[in-house]
Every structure is written in C-alpha cells, then in structure tokens.
Amino acid sequence: MAAMSALAPWIAEQSRQLLVQRGHAWLLQGPSGLGQYSLGLGLVQAWLCEQPTEQGACGSCPSCHAIAVRTHADLCVLMPETVMLALGWPLDEKSQSDIDEKKRKPSKEIRIEAMRDAIEFAQRTSARGRGKAVLVYPAERMNHVTANALLKTLEEPPGDVRFVLASEAAHQLLPTIRSRCLAHGMVWPQEAQALPWLQQQGVAPADARTLLRAAGGRPEDALAFAGSGRDPQRWRSLPRAMQRGELTLVADWSPAQLIDALHKLCHDLLALGVGAAPRYFEAEDLPSPPPVPMLSRWQRELGQESRGAEHPFNTGLMIEALVSRAQTALN
Ligand SMILES: [Zn+2]
C-alpha cells in the first residue's frame, strides 16, 4: 500500500511543501537516486485522493486503493516500458502481447504511441470527478517527437489535468518543456535520515553506511546497489584490490558497474591529492593517491570507456582490461 506514511521522511517533507502550492505542471529534478519517482507518485496520489490531508494522500480511500492496485482511471503514467515493468505498472494489451510474442523488446524510451494515449487521456472527462493526473518518469526518456507532442498539451492544458515530470537528467529536456513547468530541485537527505531508512528497507546496519557512501549519498541508488547482488563489503576492499590488480573481486560485475566504481575511486584519490575528504570510500580504505596528471589521464580514459560499456564486445576482456589499467594507474 503506497500510503503517504510509507514515504521516506525527506520525500514526505517535500511533498508537504509542494502540495500547498498551485501549478498544473511540476518538474522534479536532480540526479538519480533522490526519490523523484516516489515524490511524483506521492503528489499525483494526493491530488486524486478523496480525503487528502496536509501530509498528502490518505492511503485508504477508493482512489488511493485504485492507485495502489495500478488501475486508477484518472491517472496516466507515462514511462518507458522497461521502467513500467520494473515498477509494476501494467502495459496496454497490444504492447504486452507484442512483447510476450517477442515481436519486439520492451522500449527504453517513452513511446510515441503511449504519448498519444496520454494526450487523449488528458482530453477526456475525469472518471472520479477529482481531476486527472499524468506522471512522466523519467521525463528525459522522451525523444524530440514525443516531447513536442506533450508540449502542446502542457501549453494549453485541458482544465482538470495536472502533470508531474520527474527527471534524473533535466538538462536533456527541451527548454520549451522545462519552461512550461514549475521546477523543484530534489532535496538531498541527511545521512541521519538516509541510514535508518535504508535499514527499514532491509539493508543490514553494517552495510548501510558503505552503500550510502558508494552511492554518493543517494539513498535509492544505495538500495539499488544492495539489490544488485554485489556484496557491499567488497566495496571497501575495492581500492586496494585494484591496486593489486585483483580480478576476482569484480569478476561478476558488469563493465558499467566497474567503470562507475573506478570513476568514484579516481574522484576520491583526486580529492585526497588536494587535501579534501573522499566522498565514496572511507579514507582508511584508500591507497595513497598517485600524482594528479596520472589520475586525470585515467579519468579521461574511463569517460571514453563508459561509452562502450553498454554493449561491450567481450565483457570478460573488458573487465580484465579495466582492472589492469586501474593497477597501472594506482602504482
Ligand atoms: Zn486517499
């Protein structure tokens, strides 16, 4: 049950602030892992709720129930199919059968067909009489055609529809889309809020701090790390294992996961090199930093590698090459 009380405390606080403001279109922006989806869903649920309070949706009325079971006639969620499936939202029948019959794969972008349905939805009369809501997430997964289709509806919204565009890369949105929305920058939670929340989600107390650091302070990314099957304590061993060129520690990671980890290692060593505190690793887990020009060159190379990481030619070889390069950089 997606009751408001289930929202993380820093999300609930933002929800309260946004609900007292008017505006037919919100743009929630910030880096991944800060809870854009949770806040977006909390807002639309509160708008459609039959007994909303200052805290947001009641969590128990028929409208809240309809959202919890993903069948609210006045809510349209606009997401890439991969995200719909991951978050448990049903696809339309045609798309589901095309995917089941392997005619195509679930799309990673928001499809123009789904956008057309959303625009049609916006024109219809509200079924429950409390207006309608459209939740777009992640909004940056609209291509130009899809975004332009939405733009017309944002510019001249039919009276009773409100929008939340939740984005993890708002700079990729069309400026014309951004300018039609009220922007809200997602708030970073304090460690003292994020650690208990992670433990409530089932993360072991011994791992919570490591994971939160590994995710750069973004709690939902930390939770995703916990769910990725990788042992959090390996994160702490990573810097010195890379220095020794040990492949076993990361042999089952994807190239993208390893490149992300090496980027963070490189960042922290650069920070140490100029006397700043590391962000992703504990200082005691880091080797002494190599010279800055060496680290800068490694950082640039990692940036180039990350472009090929989605479709590596040979995953095993790529991991080996990355570890070997890391060893050279760290010695
Ligand atoms: Zn309710």
Coordinates of C-alpha atoms and ligand atoms in Angstrom, one line a residue:
M1 CA 0.0 0.0 0.0
A2 CA 1.6 3.3 -1.1
A3 CA 0.3 5.3 1.8
M4 CA 1.9 8.7 2.4
S5 CA 3.2 7.4 5.7
A6 CA 5.3 5.0 3.7
L7 CA 7.2 7.8 2.1
A8 CA 10.8 8.4 3.3
P9 CA 10.9 11.4 5.7
W10 CA 12.7 13.7 3.3
I11 CA 10.3 12.9 0.5
A12 CA 7.3 13.4 2.8
E13 CA 8.6 16.8 3.7
Q14 CA 9.0 17.9 0.1
S15 CA 5.5 16.5 -0.7
R16 CA 4.0 18.7 2.0
Q17 CA 5.8 21.8 0.6
L18 CA 4.7 21.2 -3.0
L19 CA 1.1 20.3 -2.1
V20 CA 0.4 23.8 -0.7
Q21 CA 1.5 25.4 -4.0
R22 CA -0.6 25.7 -7.1
G23 CA 0.6 24.8 -10.5
H24 CA -0.6 22.4 -13.1
A25 CA 2.8 21.0 -14.1
W26 CA 5.8 20.2 -11.8
L27 CA 9.2 19.3 -12.9
L28 CA 11.1 17.3 -10.2
Q29 CA 14.8 17.4 -11.0
G30 CA 18.0 16.2 -9.6
P31 CA 20.4 13.3 -10.0
S32 CA 19.2 9.8 -9.8
G33 CA 18.5 8.1 -6.5
L34 CA 16.9 11.0 -4.6
G35 CA 13.4 9.8 -4.9
Q36 CA 11.9 11.6 -7.9
Y37 CA 9.5 8.7 -8.7
S38 CA 8.4 8.4 -5.1
L39 CA 7.7 12.1 -4.8
G40 CA 6.0 12.2 -8.1
L41 CA 3.7 9.3 -7.3
G42 CA 3.0 10.8 -3.8
L43 CA 1.9 14.1 -5.5
V44 CA -0.5 12.6 -8.0
Q45 CA -1.9 10.3 -5.3
A46 CA -2.6 13.3 -3.1
W47 CA -4.2 15.2 -5.9
L48 CA -6.6 12.4 -6.7
C49 CA -7.2 11.4 -3.1
E50 CA -10.7 11.8 -1.8
Q51 CA -9.6 12.7 1.8
P52 CA -6.2 14.3 1.4
T53 CA -4.6 15.9 4.5
E54 CA -1.7 18.3 4.8
Q55 CA 0.5 15.2 4.8
G56 CA -0.8 14.1 1.4
A57 CA -3.0 11.2 0.3
C58 CA -4.9 9.3 3.0
G59 CA -3.8 5.9 1.7
S60 CA -7.2 4.2 2.4
C61 CA -9.9 5.8 0.2
P62 CA -11.1 4.2 -3.1
S63 CA -8.9 6.5 -5.1
C64 CA -5.7 5.6 -3.1
H65 CA -6.7 2.0 -3.4
A66 CA -7.1 2.2 -7.1
I67 CA -3.6 3.7 -7.4
A68 CA -2.1 1.0 -5.1
V69 CA -3.5 -1.7 -7.4
R70 CA -2.5 0.3 -10.6
T71 CA -5.9 0.7 -12.0
H72 CA -6.9 4.4 -11.4
A73 CA -8.9 5.7 -14.4
D74 CA -7.8 9.3 -13.8
L75 CA -4.1 8.6 -13.5
C76 CA -1.9 8.1 -16.6
V77 CA 1.7 7.0 -16.0
L78 CA 4.0 7.7 -19.0
M79 CA 7.2 5.7 -18.7
P80 CA 9.5 3.6 -20.9
E81 CA 8.2 0.0 -21.0
T82 CA 11.3 -1.2 -19.2
V83 CA 10.5 1.1 -16.3
M84 CA 6.8 0.3 -16.3
L85 CA 7.7 -3.4 -15.9
A86 CA 10.3 -2.8 -13.3
L87 CA 7.9 -0.7 -11.2
G88 CA 4.9 -3.0 -11.6
W89 CA 2.7 -0.8 -13.9
P90 CA 0.7 -2.7 -16.5
L91 CA 1.3 -2.2 -20.2
D92 CA -1.5 -1.8 -22.6
E93 CA -2.7 -5.1 -24.1
K94 CA -1.2 -4.6 -27.5
S95 CA 2.2 -3.8 -26.2
Q96 CA 2.1 -6.6 -23.7
S97 CA 1.2 -9.2 -26.3
D98 CA 3.8 -7.9 -28.8
I99 CA 6.5 -8.3 -26.1
D100 CA 5.1 -11.7 -25.0
E101 CA 5.2 -12.9 -28.5
K102 CA 8.7 -11.5 -28.9
K103 CA 7.7 -9.3 -31.8
R104 CA 9.8 -6.6 -30.1
K105 CA 11.6 -5.9 -26.9
P106 CA 10.3 -3.5 -24.2
S107 CA 11.2 0.0 -25.1
K108 CA 13.7 2.0 -23.1
E109 CA 12.2 5.3 -24.3
I110 CA 8.7 6.7 -23.8
R111 CA 7.0 5.5 -27.0
I112 CA 5.1 8.0 -29.2
E113 CA 2.1 5.6 -29.1
A114 CA 2.0 5.9 -25.3
M115 CA 2.2 9.7 -25.6
R116 CA -0.7 9.8 -28.0
D117 CA -2.8 7.8 -25.5
A118 CA -1.7 10.2 -22.7
I119 CA -2.8 13.2 -24.8
E120 CA -6.2 11.5 -25.5
F121 CA -6.4 10.8 -21.8
A122 CA -5.9 14.5 -21.0
Q123 CA -8.9 15.4 -23.2
R124 CA -11.3 13.0 -21.6
T125 CA -13.6 13.8 -18.6
S126 CA -12.4 12.8 -15.2
A127 CA -13.9 9.5 -14.2
R128 CA -13.9 10.1 -10.5
G129 CA -14.5 13.8 -10.6
R130 CA -11.3 14.9 -8.8
G131 CA -9.5 15.8 -12.0
K132 CA -6.8 13.8 -13.7
A133 CA -3.0 13.4 -13.3
V134 CA -0.2 12.4 -15.7
L135 CA 3.1 11.2 -14.2
V136 CA 6.0 11.2 -16.6
Y137 CA 9.1 9.3 -15.4
P138 CA 12.0 9.5 -16.3
A139 CA 11.0 12.6 -18.3
E140 CA 14.3 12.7 -20.1
R141 CA 13.4 9.4 -21.9
M142 CA 11.1 11.3 -24.2
N143 CA 12.6 11.8 -27.6
H144 CA 12.1 15.1 -29.6
V145 CA 8.9 13.8 -31.3
T146 CA 7.4 12.6 -28.1
A147 CA 8.3 15.7 -26.2
N148 CA 6.9 18.0 -28.8
A149 CA 3.6 16.1 -28.7
L150 CA 3.5 16.6 -25.0
L151 CA 4.4 20.3 -25.3
K152 CA 1.1 21.3 -26.9
T153 CA -0.9 19.7 -24.0
L154 CA 1.4 21.4 -21.5
E155 CA 0.9 24.8 -23.2
E156 CA -2.9 24.5 -23.3
P157 CA -3.9 22.0 -20.7
P158 CA -7.5 20.9 -20.7
G159 CA -8.9 22.3 -17.4
D160 CA -8.7 19.5 -15.0
V161 CA -5.4 17.7 -15.7
R162 CA -2.1 18.2 -13.8
F163 CA 1.3 16.9 -14.7
V164 CA 4.4 15.7 -12.8
L165 CA 7.5 15.3 -14.9
A166 CA 10.1 13.5 -12.8
S167 CA 13.6 13.7 -14.2
E168 CA 17.1 12.5 -13.4
A169 CA 18.7 14.5 -16.2
A170 CA 16.5 17.6 -16.7
H171 CA 19.2 19.3 -18.8
Q172 CA 18.3 16.8 -21.5
L173 CA 14.7 18.0 -21.7
L174 CA 13.6 20.5 -24.3
P175 CA 13.9 24.1 -22.9
T176 CA 10.3 24.6 -24.0
I177 CA 9.2 21.7 -21.9
R178 CA 11.2 23.0 -18.9
S179 CA 9.8 26.5 -19.2
R180 CA 6.2 25.2 -19.0
C181 CA 6.8 23.6 -15.6
L182 CA 7.4 24.7 -12.1
A183 CA 10.8 23.3 -11.2
H184 CA 11.5 21.7 -7.9
G185 CA 15.1 20.6 -7.1
M186 CA 15.1 17.3 -5.2
V187 CA 16.5 17.7 -1.7
W188 CA 19.4 15.5 -0.6
P189 CA 18.6 13.7 2.6
Q190 CA 20.9 13.9 5.6
E191 CA 22.9 10.8 6.5
A192 CA 20.9 10.6 9.7
Q193 CA 17.7 10.3 7.7
A194 CA 19.0 8.0 5.0
L195 CA 20.7 5.4 7.1
P196 CA 17.6 4.4 9.2
W197 CA 15.5 4.5 6.0
L198 CA 17.9 2.0 4.3
Q199 CA 17.7 -0.3 7.3
Q200 CA 13.9 -0.1 7.2
Q201 CA 14.2 -1.3 3.6
G202 CA 16.1 -4.4 4.8
V203 CA 19.7 -3.3 4.4
A204 CA 22.0 -4.7 7.2
P205 CA 23.2 -1.9 9.6
A206 CA 26.8 -2.9 8.8
D207 CA 26.2 -2.3 5.1
A208 CA 24.1 0.8 5.2
R209 CA 26.8 3.4 5.5
T210 CA 29.1 1.7 3.0
L211 CA 26.2 1.6 0.5
L212 CA 25.2 5.1 1.1
R213 CA 28.8 6.3 0.5
A214 CA 29.1 4.1 -2.6
A215 CA 26.0 5.8 -4.0
G216 CA 27.4 9.3 -3.2
G217 CA 24.6 9.9 -0.6
R218 CA 21.7 9.0 -2.9
P219 CA 19.6 6.6 -0.9
E220 CA 17.6 4.9 -3.7
D221 CA 20.9 4.3 -5.6
A222 CA 22.2 2.7 -2.4
L223 CA 19.2 0.5 -2.3
A224 CA 19.6 -0.5 -5.9
F225 CA 23.3 -1.4 -5.1
A226 CA 22.0 -3.6 -2.2
G227 CA 19.6 -5.3 -4.6
S228 CA 22.2 -5.9 -7.3
G229 CA 23.6 -9.0 -5.7
R230 CA 27.0 -7.5 -5.1
D231 CA 28.5 -7.8 -1.6
P232 CA 28.6 -4.3 -0.1
Q233 CA 31.7 -5.2 1.9
R234 CA 33.6 -5.7 -1.4
W235 CA 33.2 -2.0 -2.0
R236 CA 35.5 -1.3 0.9
S237 CA 38.1 -3.8 -0.4
L238 CA 37.9 -2.4 -3.9
P239 CA 40.6 0.3 -3.9
R240 CA 43.4 -1.9 -2.6
A241 CA 42.2 -4.9 -4.7
M242 CA 42.5 -2.6 -7.8
Q243 CA 46.0 -1.6 -6.7
R244 CA 47.0 -5.2 -6.6
G245 CA 45.2 -5.9 -9.9
E246 CA 42.9 -8.5 -8.3
L247 CA 40.3 -9.6 -10.8
T248 CA 38.3 -12.0 -8.6
L249 CA 36.7 -9.2 -6.5
V250 CA 34.9 -7.7 -9.6
A251 CA 34.8 -10.7 -12.0
D252 CA 30.9 -10.8 -11.8
W253 CA 30.4 -7.1 -12.1
S254 CA 29.1 -5.6 -15.3
P255 CA 31.5 -3.2 -17.2
A256 CA 29.2 -0.3 -16.4
Q257 CA 29.2 -1.1 -12.7
L258 CA 33.0 -1.4 -12.6
I259 CA 33.6 1.8 -14.6
D260 CA 31.2 3.6 -12.2
A261 CA 33.2 2.3 -9.3
L262 CA 36.6 3.2 -10.8
H263 CA 35.3 6.7 -11.6
K264 CA 34.4 7.1 -8.0
L265 CA 37.8 5.7 -6.9
C266 CA 39.5 8.2 -9.2
H267 CA 37.4 11.0 -7.9
D268 CA 38.3 10.2 -4.3
L269 CA 42.0 9.9 -5.0
L270 CA 41.9 13.3 -6.7
A271 CA 40.2 14.7 -3.7
L272 CA 42.8 13.2 -1.3
G273 CA 45.5 14.6 -3.6
V274 CA 44.4 18.1 -2.9
G275 CA 43.7 17.5 0.8
A276 CA 39.9 17.2 0.5
A277 CA 37.8 14.4 2.1
P278 CA 36.8 11.4 0.0
R279 CA 33.2 11.0 -0.8
Y280 CA 32.5 7.5 -2.0
F281 CA 35.1 5.4 0.0
E282 CA 36.3 5.6 3.6
A283 CA 39.7 7.4 3.8
E284 CA 41.2 4.4 5.5
D285 CA 40.3 2.1 2.6
L286 CA 42.1 4.2 0.0
P287 CA 45.8 3.7 -1.1
S288 CA 48.0 6.8 -1.2
P289 CA 47.0 8.9 -4.2
P290 CA 49.1 8.8 -7.4
P291 CA 50.1 12.1 -9.0
V292 CA 47.3 14.2 -10.3
P293 CA 48.2 14.1 -14.0
M294 CA 48.2 10.3 -13.8
L295 CA 44.7 10.3 -12.3
S296 CA 43.4 12.9 -14.7
R297 CA 44.5 10.8 -17.7
W298 CA 42.9 7.7 -16.1
Q299 CA 39.7 9.7 -15.5
R300 CA 39.5 10.7 -19.2
E301 CA 40.1 7.2 -20.3
L302 CA 37.3 5.9 -18.1
G303 CA 35.0 8.5 -19.6
Q304 CA 35.7 7.1 -23.1
E305 CA 35.3 3.5 -21.8
S306 CA 31.9 4.3 -20.4
R307 CA 30.5 4.9 -23.9
G308 CA 31.3 1.4 -25.0
A309 CA 30.2 -0.2 -21.7
E310 CA 26.5 -0.7 -22.7
H311 CA 27.4 -3.2 -25.4
P312 CA 30.9 -4.5 -24.8
F313 CA 32.5 -6.6 -27.4
N314 CA 33.6 -9.1 -24.8
T315 CA 32.6 -8.5 -21.2
G316 CA 35.3 -10.6 -19.6
L317 CA 38.1 -9.0 -21.6
M318 CA 36.7 -5.5 -20.9
I319 CA 36.7 -6.2 -17.1
E320 CA 40.3 -7.6 -17.3
A321 CA 41.5 -4.5 -19.2
L322 CA 39.8 -2.1 -16.8
V323 CA 41.4 -3.8 -13.8
S324 CA 44.8 -3.9 -15.4
R325 CA 44.5 -0.2 -16.3
A326 CA 43.5 0.6 -12.7
Q327 CA 46.5 -1.3 -11.4
T328 CA 48.8 0.7 -13.6
A329 CA 47.2 4.0 -12.5
L330 CA 47.5 3.1 -8.8
N331 CA 51.1 2.1 -8.8
Ligands
ZN1 ZN -6.9 8.7 -0.3

